[in-house]
Short mmCIF file of C-alpha atoms (C1' of nucleotides) in Angstrom, two decimals:
data_model
loop_
_atom_site.label_atom_id
_atom_site.label_comp_id
_atom_site.label_asym_id
_atom_site.label_seq_id
_atom_site.Cartn_x
_atom_site.Cartn_y
_atom_site.Cartn_z
CA MET A 1 66.36 130.35 109.63
CA GLY A 2 64.60 128.01 112.06
CA ARG A 3 65.85 127.10 115.55
CA ARG A 4 66.90 123.75 114.23
CA GLU A 5 69.33 124.99 111.66
CA ARG A 6 70.69 127.48 114.11
CA LYS A 7 71.43 124.92 116.69
CA LYS A 8 73.07 122.79 114.12
CA ALA A 9 75.15 125.65 112.91
CA ALA A 10 76.03 126.34 116.56
CA THR A 11 77.42 122.87 117.21
CA ARG A 12 79.32 122.92 114.03
CA GLN A 13 80.79 126.14 114.84
CA ALA A 14 81.69 125.00 118.49
CA LEU A 15 83.34 121.97 117.01
CA ALA A 16 85.42 123.91 114.51
CA ASP A 17 86.41 126.41 117.14
CA ALA A 18 87.32 123.81 119.80
CA ALA A 19 89.32 121.99 117.01
CA LEU A 20 91.20 124.96 115.90
CA ARG A 21 91.99 126.01 119.40
CA LEU A 22 93.25 122.57 120.30
CA PHE A 23 95.24 122.15 117.17
CA LEU A 24 97.01 125.43 117.56
CA ASP A 25 97.67 124.61 121.25
CA ARG A 26 98.86 121.05 121.03
CA GLY A 27 99.48 120.31 117.32
CA TYR A 28 97.24 118.54 115.08
CA ASP A 29 98.53 115.04 115.70
CA GLN A 30 98.40 115.36 119.50
CA VAL A 31 94.74 115.92 119.33
CA SER A 32 92.28 113.24 118.79
CA VAL A 33 88.84 113.52 117.49
CA ARG A 34 87.50 112.41 120.94
CA ASP A 35 89.31 115.34 122.51
CA ILE A 36 87.57 117.71 120.19
CA ALA A 37 84.16 115.96 120.76
CA GLU A 38 84.65 116.32 124.45
CA ALA A 39 85.70 119.88 124.38
CA ALA A 40 82.42 120.74 122.37
CA ASP A 41 80.45 118.47 124.72
CA VAL A 42 79.18 116.14 121.98
CA SER A 43 79.85 112.41 121.13
CA THR A 44 82.60 111.38 118.80
CA THR A 45 80.26 110.25 116.17
CA THR A 46 78.47 113.53 116.02
CA VAL A 47 81.70 115.05 114.86
CA PHE A 48 81.50 113.10 111.85
CA LYS A 49 77.90 114.02 111.24
CA HIS A 50 79.12 117.58 110.80
CA PHE A 51 82.62 117.01 109.09
CA PRO A 52 83.54 114.35 106.76
CA SER A 53 87.04 113.92 108.25
CA LYS A 54 89.41 115.20 110.88
CA GLU A 55 91.11 117.37 108.52
CA ALA A 56 87.79 119.04 107.31
CA LEU A 57 87.57 120.60 110.88
CA VAL A 58 90.39 122.88 110.07
CA PHE A 59 89.27 124.06 106.71
CA ASP A 60 85.72 124.96 107.89
CA GLN A 61 85.42 128.59 106.93
CA ASP A 62 84.77 128.41 103.28
CA THR A 63 85.88 131.89 102.37
CA ASP A 64 84.56 131.29 98.79
CA GLN A 65 88.01 131.44 97.07
CA GLU A 66 86.62 130.09 93.88
CA ALA A 67 84.43 133.11 93.31
CA ALA A 68 87.37 135.41 94.00
CA LEU A 69 89.54 133.32 91.60
CA ILE A 70 86.89 133.68 88.79
CA ALA A 71 86.37 137.34 89.53
CA ALA A 72 90.12 137.93 89.27
CA VAL A 73 89.95 136.65 85.69
CA ARG A 74 86.58 138.15 84.69
CA ASP A 75 86.81 141.57 86.23
CA ARG A 76 90.46 142.28 85.44
CA PRO A 77 91.29 145.74 84.16
CA GLU A 78 91.49 146.45 80.50
CA GLY A 79 94.73 145.43 78.87
CA VAL A 80 95.85 143.08 81.47
CA SER A 81 96.35 139.43 80.35
CA VAL A 82 94.89 136.42 82.06
CA PRO A 83 98.13 135.05 83.47
CA ASP A 84 98.95 138.68 84.82
CA ALA A 85 95.80 138.85 86.54
CA LEU A 86 96.12 135.46 88.03
CA ARG A 87 99.62 136.24 89.26
CA ASP A 88 98.38 139.46 90.87
CA HIS A 89 95.65 137.51 92.55
CA MET A 90 98.13 134.79 93.96
CA LEU A 91 100.49 137.51 95.21
CA ARG A 92 97.59 139.13 96.94
CA LEU A 93 96.78 135.94 98.65
CA HIS A 94 100.37 135.76 99.95
CA ALA A 95 100.20 139.25 101.24
CA ASP A 96 97.00 138.50 103.20
CA GLY A 97 99.04 136.21 105.50
CA ASP A 98 101.45 139.02 106.29
CA ASP A 99 99.19 141.36 108.17
CA ASP A 100 96.67 139.09 109.91
CA PRO A 101 98.48 137.22 112.61
CA GLY A 102 95.61 134.81 113.24
CA LEU A 103 95.75 133.76 109.63
CA ALA A 104 99.50 133.59 109.74
CA ARG A 105 99.14 130.95 112.76
CA PHE A 106 96.57 129.08 110.66
CA ILE A 107 98.77 128.94 107.64
CA GLU A 108 101.70 127.79 109.78
CA LEU A 109 99.61 125.04 111.20
CA THR A 110 98.46 123.75 107.79
CA GLU A 111 101.90 123.87 106.30
CA SER A 112 103.66 122.12 109.22
CA THR A 113 101.18 119.26 109.20
CA PRO A 114 101.64 116.77 106.29
CA ALA A 115 97.96 115.59 106.47
CA LEU A 116 96.65 119.16 106.42
CA ARG A 117 99.00 120.20 103.61
CA GLU A 118 97.73 117.51 101.47
CA TYR A 119 94.15 118.14 102.24
CA GLY A 120 94.43 121.88 101.76
CA ARG A 121 96.10 121.14 98.42
CA ARG A 122 93.19 118.94 97.30
CA MET A 123 90.64 121.53 98.23
CA TRP A 124 92.40 124.26 96.48
CA MET A 125 92.89 122.09 93.31
CA ARG A 126 89.23 121.45 93.16
CA HIS A 127 88.85 124.91 91.49
CA GLU A 128 90.82 123.86 88.42
CA ALA A 129 87.65 123.00 86.39
CA ALA A 130 85.81 126.25 87.23
CA LEU A 131 89.11 128.39 86.58
CA ALA A 132 89.61 126.54 83.25
CA ALA A 133 86.04 127.25 82.28
CA VAL A 134 86.33 131.05 82.72
CA ILE A 135 89.59 131.11 81.00
CA ALA A 136 88.10 129.30 78.08
CA GLU A 137 85.07 131.56 77.96
CA ASP A 138 87.23 134.65 78.22
CA ALA A 139 89.50 133.51 75.41
CA GLY A 140 86.71 132.38 73.26
CA ALA A 141 88.07 128.70 73.28
CA PRO A 142 85.76 125.68 73.47
CA GLU A 143 85.06 124.45 77.00
CA GLY A 144 87.56 121.90 78.01
CA ASP A 145 90.24 123.31 75.85
CA PRO A 146 93.64 121.77 76.88
CA ALA A 147 95.60 124.93 76.82
CA CYS A 148 93.07 126.73 79.08
CA ALA A 149 93.02 123.77 81.42
CA ALA A 150 96.76 123.67 81.57
CA LEU A 151 96.90 127.32 82.37
CA ALA A 152 94.35 126.86 85.17
CA ARG A 153 96.28 123.92 86.54
CA PHE A 154 99.58 125.53 86.61
CA ALA A 155 98.20 128.84 88.08
CA LEU A 156 96.78 127.08 90.94
CA GLU A 157 99.96 124.98 91.38
CA THR A 158 101.99 128.20 91.84
CA VAL A 159 100.81 128.63 95.45
CA GLY A 160 101.95 125.21 96.40
CA PHE A 161 105.17 125.93 94.49
CA ALA A 162 105.99 128.98 96.38
CA ARG A 163 105.56 127.31 99.72
CA GLY A 164 108.85 126.38 101.51
CA ARG A 165 110.83 128.42 99.11
CA SER A 166 113.06 131.22 100.47
CA ASP A 167 111.57 133.99 98.32
CA SER A 168 108.08 132.96 97.67
CA ARG A 169 107.23 136.20 95.90
CA ARG A 170 109.92 135.76 93.30
CA ALA A 171 108.97 132.14 92.76
CA VAL A 172 105.36 133.03 91.98
CA GLU A 173 106.70 135.62 89.57
CA ALA A 174 109.09 133.15 87.86
CA ALA A 175 106.30 130.58 87.50
CA PHE A 176 104.04 133.14 85.84
CA ASP A 177 106.81 134.45 83.56
CA LEU A 178 107.03 130.83 82.27
CA LEU A 179 103.34 130.76 81.52
CA ALA A 180 102.76 134.25 80.27
CA HIS A 181 104.71 134.00 77.02
CA GLY A 182 103.33 130.62 76.11
CA TRP A 183 99.86 131.91 76.78
CA SER A 184 100.12 134.94 74.58
CA VAL A 185 100.90 132.70 71.76
CA ALA A 186 98.09 130.36 72.45
CA ALA A 187 95.63 133.15 72.96
CA ARG A 188 96.55 134.70 69.71
CA ARG A 189 95.84 131.39 67.88
CA MET A 190 92.29 131.33 69.44
CA SER A 191 90.51 134.59 68.96
CA MET B 1 124.35 87.94 100.01
CA GLY B 2 123.71 86.21 103.42
CA ARG B 3 120.91 83.79 104.12
CA ARG B 4 119.21 86.44 106.18
CA GLU B 5 118.99 89.02 103.45
CA ARG B 6 117.82 86.39 101.04
CA LYS B 7 114.87 85.47 103.35
CA LYS B 8 114.02 89.01 103.96
CA ALA B 9 113.96 89.81 100.29
CA ALA B 10 111.65 86.71 99.88
CA THR B 11 109.08 87.71 102.34
CA ARG B 12 109.11 91.13 101.01
CA GLN B 13 108.47 89.90 97.55
CA ALA B 14 105.98 87.54 98.71
CA LEU B 15 104.05 90.37 100.26
CA ALA B 16 104.34 92.57 97.26
CA ASP B 17 103.03 89.93 95.04
CA ALA B 18 100.18 88.79 97.25
CA ALA B 19 99.12 92.42 97.64
CA LEU B 20 99.14 93.23 93.87
CA ARG B 21 97.36 89.91 93.10
CA LEU B 22 94.56 90.64 95.68
CA PHE B 23 94.38 94.26 94.83
CA LEU B 24 93.88 93.50 91.03
CA ASP B 25 91.43 90.79 92.00
CA ARG B 26 89.14 92.47 94.47
CA GLY B 27 90.08 96.20 94.46
CA TYR B 28 92.41 98.26 96.69
CA ASP B 29 89.73 99.21 99.39
CA GLN B 30 88.31 95.64 99.55
CA VAL B 31 91.56 94.14 100.58
CA SER B 32 92.89 94.75 104.28
CA VAL B 33 96.41 94.68 105.31
CA ARG B 34 95.42 91.49 107.44
CA ASP B 35 94.30 89.77 104.30
CA ILE B 36 97.73 90.42 102.56
CA ALA B 37 99.64 89.33 105.69
CA GLU B 38 97.68 86.08 105.90
CA ALA B 39 98.19 85.42 102.16
CA ALA B 40 101.91 85.77 102.68
CA ASP B 41 101.63 83.92 105.97
CA VAL B 42 103.12 86.60 108.26
CA SER B 43 101.66 88.72 110.95
CA THR B 44 100.17 92.01 110.24
CA THR B 45 102.87 93.93 111.96
CA THR B 46 105.58 92.26 109.73
CA VAL B 47 104.02 93.92 106.75
CA PHE B 48 104.83 97.31 108.09
CA LYS B 49 108.41 96.24 108.81
CA HIS B 50 108.94 95.85 105.05
CA PHE B 51 106.61 98.61 103.84
CA PRO B 52 105.92 101.89 105.37
CA SER B 53 102.28 101.93 104.43
CA LYS B 54 99.61 100.06 102.63
CA GLU B 55 100.08 102.23 99.44
CA ALA B 56 103.69 101.37 99.36
CA LEU B 57 102.86 97.76 98.77
CA VAL B 58 101.79 98.74 95.28
CA PHE B 59 104.73 100.83 94.34
CA ASP B 60 107.26 98.34 95.16
CA GLN B 61 109.30 98.02 92.01
CA ASP B 62 111.46 101.15 91.98
CA THR B 63 111.99 101.57 88.29
CA ASP B 64 114.34 104.26 88.91
CA GLN B 65 112.32 106.90 87.04
CA GLU B 66 114.47 109.73 88.42
CA ALA B 67 117.56 108.53 86.59
CA ALA B 68 115.50 108.44 83.37
CA LEU B 69 114.25 111.75 83.89
CA ILE B 70 117.57 113.31 84.37
CA ALA B 71 118.95 111.54 81.41
CA ALA B 72 116.07 112.75 79.27
CA VAL B 73 117.48 116.28 79.90
CA ARG B 74 121.09 115.73 79.96
CA ASP B 75 121.34 113.34 77.07
CA ARG B 76 118.90 115.13 74.78
CA PRO B 77 119.97 115.41 71.21
CA GLU B 78 121.63 118.39 69.90
CA GLY B 79 119.39 121.46 69.18
CA VAL B 80 116.49 120.11 71.29
CA SER B 81 115.23 122.40 74.08
CA VAL B 82 114.70 121.12 77.72
CA PRO B 83 110.94 121.46 77.60
CA ASP B 84 110.89 119.45 74.25
CA ALA B 85 113.03 116.86 75.72
CA LEU B 86 110.82 116.58 78.79
CA ARG B 87 107.65 116.50 76.56
CA ASP B 88 109.06 113.61 74.55
CA HIS B 89 109.96 111.80 77.62
CA MET B 90 106.44 112.14 79.18
CA LEU B 91 104.83 111.12 75.85
CA ARG B 92 107.00 108.04 75.93
CA LEU B 93 105.94 107.17 79.42
CA HIS B 94 102.29 107.36 78.34
CA ALA B 95 103.02 105.04 75.33
CA ASP B 96 104.64 102.50 77.56
CA GLY B 97 101.19 101.69 79.05
CA ASP B 98 99.65 100.93 75.65
CA ASP B 99 101.55 97.87 74.90
CA ASP B 100 102.16 96.12 78.14
CA PRO B 101 98.84 94.85 79.27
CA GLY B 102 100.20 94.07 82.92
CA LEU B 103 101.37 97.65 83.15
CA ALA B 104 97.99 98.86 81.88
CA ARG B 105 96.10 96.96 84.53
CA PHE B 106 98.48 98.41 87.21
CA ILE B 107 97.95 102.01 86.01
CA GLU B 108 94.31 101.46 85.91
CA LEU B 109 94.34 100.22 89.53
CA THR B 110 96.47 103.26 90.65
CA GLU B 111 94.21 105.68 88.85
CA SER B 112 90.93 104.46 90.05
CA THR B 113 91.94 104.41 93.56
CA PRO B 114 92.11 107.76 95.22
CA ALA B 115 94.59 106.83 97.85
CA LEU B 116 96.88 105.26 95.31
CA ARG B 117 96.64 108.26 93.05
CA GLU B 118 97.74 110.56 95.75
CA TYR B 119 100.50 108.40 96.83
CA GLY B 120 101.73 107.85 93.43
CA ARG B 121 101.62 111.62 92.83
CA ARG B 122 103.63 112.41 95.91
CA MET B 123 106.22 109.81 94.81
CA TRP B 124 106.39 111.14 91.43
CA MET B 125 106.79 114.75 92.58
CA ARG B 126 109.61 113.86 94.79
CA HIS B 127 111.76 114.18 91.72
CA GLU B 128 111.25 117.80 91.45
CA ALA B 129 114.38 118.86 93.24
CA ALA B 130 116.69 116.59 91.26
CA LEU B 131 114.98 117.61 88.03
CA ALA B 132 115.25 121.25 88.86
CA ALA B 133 118.96 120.74 89.58
CA VAL B 134 119.82 119.33 86.20
CA ILE B 135 117.83 121.91 84.36
CA ALA B 136 119.65 124.60 86.28
CA GLU B 137 122.93 122.97 85.63
CA ASP B 138 122.24 122.62 82.05
CA ALA B 139 121.14 126.26 81.67
CA GLY B 140 124.01 127.67 83.57
CA ALA B 141 121.70 129.01 86.26
CA PRO B 142 122.39 129.01 89.95
CA GLU B 143 121.10 125.98 91.90
CA GLY B 144 117.72 126.66 93.19
CA ASP B 145 116.83 129.11 90.51
CA PRO B 146 113.11 129.83 90.63
CA ALA B 147 112.39 129.60 86.90
CA CYS B 148 114.19 126.20 86.60
CA ALA B 149 112.31 124.81 89.66
CA ALA B 150 109.12 126.08 88.07
CA LEU B 151 109.83 124.36 84.90
CA ALA B 152 110.72 121.17 86.75
CA ARG B 153 107.55 121.38 88.79
CA PHE B 154 105.25 121.98 85.81
CA ALA B 155 106.77 119.41 83.62
CA LEU B 156 106.18 116.68 86.25
CA GLU B 157 102.73 118.03 86.77
CA THR B 158 101.84 117.36 83.24
CA VAL B 159 101.49 113.59 83.70
CA GLY B 160 98.92 114.12 86.51
CA PHE B 161 97.25 116.81 84.27
CA ALA B 162 96.97 114.42 81.40
CA ARG B 163 95.12 111.75 83.36
CA GLY B 164 91.43 111.56 83.10
CA ARG B 165 91.52 113.82 80.14
CA SER B 166 89.97 112.63 76.84
CA ASP B 167 92.95 113.21 74.80
CA SER B 168 95.89 112.88 77.07
CA ARG B 169 98.47 113.27 74.36
CA ARG B 170 97.12 116.56 73.19
CA ALA B 171 96.91 117.66 76.87
CA VAL B 172 100.54 117.05 77.37
CA GLU B 173 101.39 118.84 74.20
CA ALA B 174 99.29 121.86 75.13
CA ALA B 175 100.88 122.12 78.57
CA PHE B 176 104.36 121.93 77.04
CA ASP B 177 103.46 124.56 74.45
CA LEU B 178 102.52 126.88 77.37
CA LEU B 179 105.99 126.21 78.97
CA ALA B 180 108.21 126.25 75.97
CA HIS B 181 107.92 129.92 74.94
CA GLY B 182 108.38 131.22 78.29
CA TRP B 183 111.28 128.99 78.84
CA SER B 184 112.97 130.20 75.71
CA VAL B 185 112.80 133.75 76.99
CA ALA B 186 114.13 132.72 80.48
CA ALA B 187 116.94 130.65 79.05
CA ARG B 188 118.10 133.45 76.85
CA ARG B 189 118.23 135.68 79.99
CA MET B 190 120.57 133.27 81.65
CA SER B 191 123.45 132.02 79.51
"C1'" DT C 1 132.54 80.05 121.82
"C1'" DA C 2 130.07 83.21 124.55
"C1'" DA C 3 127.92 87.50 124.64
"C1'" DA C 4 126.09 91.39 122.43
"C1'" DA C 5 124.07 93.69 118.71
"C1'" DA C 6 120.58 93.62 115.26
"C1'" DA C 7 116.83 92.10 112.77
"C1'" DG C 8 112.40 89.62 112.46
"C1'" DT C 9 108.01 88.72 114.35
"C1'" DG C 10 103.80 88.90 116.87
"C1'" DC C 11 100.48 90.43 120.52
"C1'" DA C 12 97.72 94.08 122.13
"C1'" DA C 13 96.14 98.56 121.52
"C1'" DC C 14 95.19 103.31 119.62
"C1'" DG C 15 92.98 106.56 116.56
"C1'" DA C 16 89.93 107.40 112.55
"C1'" DC C 17 85.83 106.15 110.78
"C1'" DA C 18 81.54 103.39 109.40
"C1'" DC C 19 77.09 101.39 110.62
"C1'" DA C 20 72.94 100.30 113.15
"C1'" DA C 21 69.60 101.03 116.75
"C1'" DC C 22 67.60 104.23 119.67
"C1'" DT C 23 66.17 108.75 122.05
"C1'" DT C 24 65.30 113.47 121.64
"C1'" DT C 25 64.05 117.53 119.33
"C1'" DT C 26 61.99 120.32 115.69
"C1'" DC C 27 58.87 120.85 111.79
"C1'" DT C 28 54.37 120.08 109.49
"C1'" DA C 29 49.74 118.32 108.10
"C1'" DG C 30 45.20 117.87 109.51
"C1'" DC D 1 46.99 121.87 118.97
"C1'" DT D 2 48.43 117.50 118.32
"C1'" DA D 3 50.25 113.19 116.03
"C1'" DG D 4 53.69 111.68 113.52
"C1'" DA D 5 57.35 112.44 109.90
"C1'" DA D 6 61.98 113.83 109.75
"C1'" DA D 7 66.21 115.24 111.32
"C1'" DA D 8 70.00 115.59 115.03
"C1'" DG D 9 72.31 113.53 118.46
"C1'" DT D 10 73.70 109.40 121.29
"C1'" DT D 11 75.60 104.83 122.24
"C1'" DG D 12 77.77 100.85 120.96
"C1'" DT D 13 80.15 98.02 118.36
"C1'" DG D 14 83.33 96.94 114.79
"C1'" DT D 15 86.91 97.48 111.00
"C1'" DC D 16 91.02 98.97 109.25
"C1'" DG D 17 95.60 101.20 109.23
"C1'" DT D 18 99.39 101.80 112.05
"C1'" DT D 19 102.53 101.53 116.19
"C1'" DG D 20 104.87 100.41 120.86
"C1'" DC D 21 106.54 96.88 123.43
"C1'" DA D 22 108.18 92.24 124.26
"C1'" DC D 23 110.02 88.22 122.55
"C1'" DT D 24 112.69 85.23 119.57
"C1'" DT D 25 116.12 84.42 116.14
"C1'" DT D 26 120.06 85.31 113.51
"C1'" DT D 27 124.42 87.38 112.88
"C1'" DT D 28 128.53 89.75 114.26
"C1'" DT D 29 132.25 90.61 117.47
"C1'" DA D 30 135.37 89.78 121.46
#
DNA sequence: TAAAAAAGTGCAACGACACAACTTTTCTAG
DNA sequence: CTAGAAAAGTTGTGTCGTTGCACTTTTTTA
């Protein structure tokens, strides 16, 4: 990696770090892009050369969730259904927030800020097509099969559904209970 | 109704009309709030006294969809399950767009504009709590029961899910097929 | 009927973001 | 090793959505 790309990555990182620090400190709406630019010692417009929007500053680290999602379906243990594998994956995601306090702070920030909640949801839902594709492939259904797409959509929705609910674990389980039975019938029809 | 309220309603209507006309004519992003204000001969600030945001100008007519939704569940014919009743309701909504050309233009506008799509979705999803409540009441489940809430959320999601899909009717049906079986099991457990 | 409460309206301004012109830095071809 | 292409960064300027403050008008109450 050349010096150029290293410097670019460095400014990008500096911006994301400064943004997160300021957001956690003062709250998202109380920090302007100018503040962030100044904290990272660059001009305001430079921020938008690195990030498409103010919200994108928060969701910098792309912890390739899509790959994990796909792996959860494809590499599930023998005898486990697709909905069950997805349910376990979602519950695991929830559990991650419980031990890492930094991640918990991050989640609390994104949940309490409407703009960030929406943005995060959009990012998360982008994986619908990819998830639907693995499900279809796994079930031997044609690409773009509505039942597979619906399962993908609903499964992804569960994390948004669980938020703000008193018992989020139970909410996820109830949601997947709803999906599991219908899926077993649909899957039987396919193969 | 006093003279004051009449004038207020008049300006509000003038704004909504001007906005819709301009949006359909030039496209949402090509029309500024200042344009709309000028077309209705008021100042820019006045627009926001009547509507909370630019998007709200489009969704002016509140065709109380929530009541229809609740009625679809509560007044469903004997022997029809809740998911089936909701599926029929959603399919009926889709059919509405096919005969009224004005509504079709409106839908096309909201679907092709990202900001409007998001806003419309948020408005639509607001009914989740109310829908979950009737479902719970109907099933004899406690208020806030996760399974009922999940069914409400997923049922509302189906309209967003069907959009942009080649065969939207089939998409809705596939989605409800997924829900119906799981629901019959859950409902059995309750009563 | 006078005063106070409430509602309507507008000006100026802020914050996010786009765009263009220009400078500086890094990479690459000869 | 150097000239110049290419990319990164800066500055300035402007647009658009949205809001706070001040002002005016209408309605209500004493």
